[in-house]
Short mmCIF file of C-alpha atoms in Angstrom, two decimals:
data_model
loop_
_atom_site.label_atom_id
_atom_site.label_comp_id
_atom_site.label_asym_id
_atom_site.label_seq_id
_atom_site.Cartn_x
_atom_site.Cartn_y
_atom_site.Cartn_z
CA MET A 1 0.00 0.00 0.00
CA TYR A 2 1.03 3.53 -0.43
CA PHE A 3 -0.31 7.03 0.09
CA ARG A 4 -0.63 9.48 -2.80
CA ILE A 5 -0.36 12.94 -1.28
CA THR A 6 -1.31 16.08 -3.15
CA GLU A 7 -2.04 19.59 -1.98
CA ASP A 8 -5.75 18.76 -1.96
CA SER A 9 -5.92 15.13 -0.89
CA VAL A 10 -4.43 12.04 0.67
CA GLU A 11 -5.35 8.78 -1.02
CA LEU A 12 -4.58 5.23 0.12
CA VAL A 13 -3.62 3.22 -2.98
CA GLU A 14 -3.55 -0.60 -3.10
CA PRO A 15 -4.53 -1.09 0.55
CA GLU A 16 -4.54 -4.86 0.09
CA ASN A 17 -0.78 -4.85 -0.64
CA LEU A 18 0.76 -5.31 2.80
CA THR A 19 4.29 -5.86 1.48
CA ALA A 20 4.86 -2.20 0.63
CA PHE A 21 4.38 0.90 2.76
CA HIS A 22 5.40 4.34 1.53
CA ALA A 23 4.08 7.70 0.42
CA VAL A 24 4.46 9.54 -2.87
CA ARG A 25 4.29 13.24 -3.60
CA SER A 26 4.90 15.32 -6.68
CA PRO A 27 8.08 17.40 -6.99
CA GLY A 28 5.97 20.57 -7.15
CA LEU A 29 4.47 20.02 -3.70
CA GLY A 30 6.59 22.01 -1.26
CA ASP A 31 7.45 20.79 2.21
CA ALA A 32 5.00 23.12 3.99
CA ALA A 33 2.10 22.20 1.68
CA PHE A 34 2.98 18.51 2.01
CA ALA A 35 3.00 18.72 5.81
CA GLU A 36 -0.29 20.64 5.85
CA SER A 37 -1.99 18.11 3.58
CA VAL A 38 -0.80 15.21 5.74
CA ARG A 39 -1.97 16.88 8.95
CA ARG A 40 -5.30 18.02 7.51
CA ALA A 41 -6.07 14.44 6.45
CA GLY A 42 -5.18 13.12 9.90
CA LEU A 43 -2.59 10.83 8.31
CA GLY A 44 0.32 11.63 10.58
CA GLU A 45 3.36 13.85 10.74
CA PRO A 46 6.37 14.39 8.46
CA VAL A 47 9.60 13.78 10.37
CA GLY A 48 11.93 15.69 8.09
CA ASP A 49 14.33 12.98 6.95
CA GLY A 50 12.32 11.90 3.93
CA HIS A 51 9.90 9.99 6.12
CA LEU A 52 6.42 10.30 7.47
CA MET A 53 5.08 8.87 10.73
CA VAL A 54 1.71 7.46 9.72
CA SER A 55 -1.12 6.88 12.19
CA ILE A 56 -2.10 3.22 12.16
CA ASP A 57 -5.66 4.29 12.95
CA ALA A 58 -5.61 6.49 9.84
CA VAL A 59 -4.51 3.49 7.75
CA ARG A 60 -7.47 1.51 9.09
CA ARG A 61 -9.84 4.42 8.44
CA LEU A 62 -8.66 4.91 4.86
CA ALA A 63 -8.83 1.17 4.13
CA ALA A 64 -12.28 0.63 5.67
CA GLY A 65 -14.71 -0.98 3.25
CA ARG A 66 -11.99 -1.60 0.68
CA VAL A 67 -10.23 -4.68 2.07
CA GLY A 68 -11.13 -8.24 2.98
CA PRO A 69 -11.76 -9.76 6.41
CA ASP A 70 -8.16 -11.00 6.85
CA TRP A 71 -6.65 -7.59 6.18
CA ALA A 72 -6.58 -6.48 9.82
CA ASP A 73 -4.48 -9.52 10.76
CA GLY A 74 -2.13 -8.79 7.86
CA LEU A 75 -1.80 -5.18 8.94
CA ALA A 76 -0.96 -6.28 12.48
CA LYS A 77 1.78 -8.55 11.11
CA MET A 78 3.14 -5.73 8.96
CA VAL A 79 3.24 -3.39 11.96
CA ALA A 80 4.94 -6.08 14.09
CA TYR A 81 7.59 -6.49 11.39
CA ALA A 82 8.08 -2.72 11.26
CA ALA A 83 8.36 -2.59 15.05
CA GLY A 84 11.13 -5.19 14.91
CA LYS A 85 13.02 -2.89 12.55
CA GLY A 86 12.52 0.16 14.79
CA TRP A 87 10.03 1.78 12.43
CA VAL A 88 7.16 2.13 14.92
CA ASP A 89 7.05 4.98 17.42
CA GLU A 90 7.29 4.44 21.17
CA THR A 91 3.49 4.57 21.57
CA GLY A 92 2.90 1.86 18.96
CA ALA A 93 0.40 4.16 17.25
CA ARG A 94 2.46 5.33 14.25
CA VAL A 95 4.64 3.57 11.70
CA ARG A 96 7.34 5.14 9.56
CA ALA A 97 6.86 5.44 5.80
CA HIS A 98 9.47 6.52 3.27
CA VAL A 99 8.36 9.45 1.09
CA GLU A 100 9.16 9.26 -2.62
CA ILE A 101 9.01 12.29 -4.89
CA ILE A 102 7.64 11.26 -8.28
CA ASP A 103 6.04 12.94 -11.28
#
């Protein structure tokens, strides 16, 4: 799964793909506009090193009604894997996503 972030929206793309987790933004979207879009959508918080701390609750909210019944278990496994790599915050509520800049 990945997040397509524009000035006007945040979209969860391919939520059923639990083997990928990142965000994409266009090169024309400045840092301040990117951060504002992320915050306005309740997705999480940019952390400044090319990453975004994504709310796991926001992932669930954006995927609701679009995934199968086993998805929640798969998400939990993905988050556990990320935690083992140090990619989950100390509260366990947010997971780190790499941000790619693409056209």
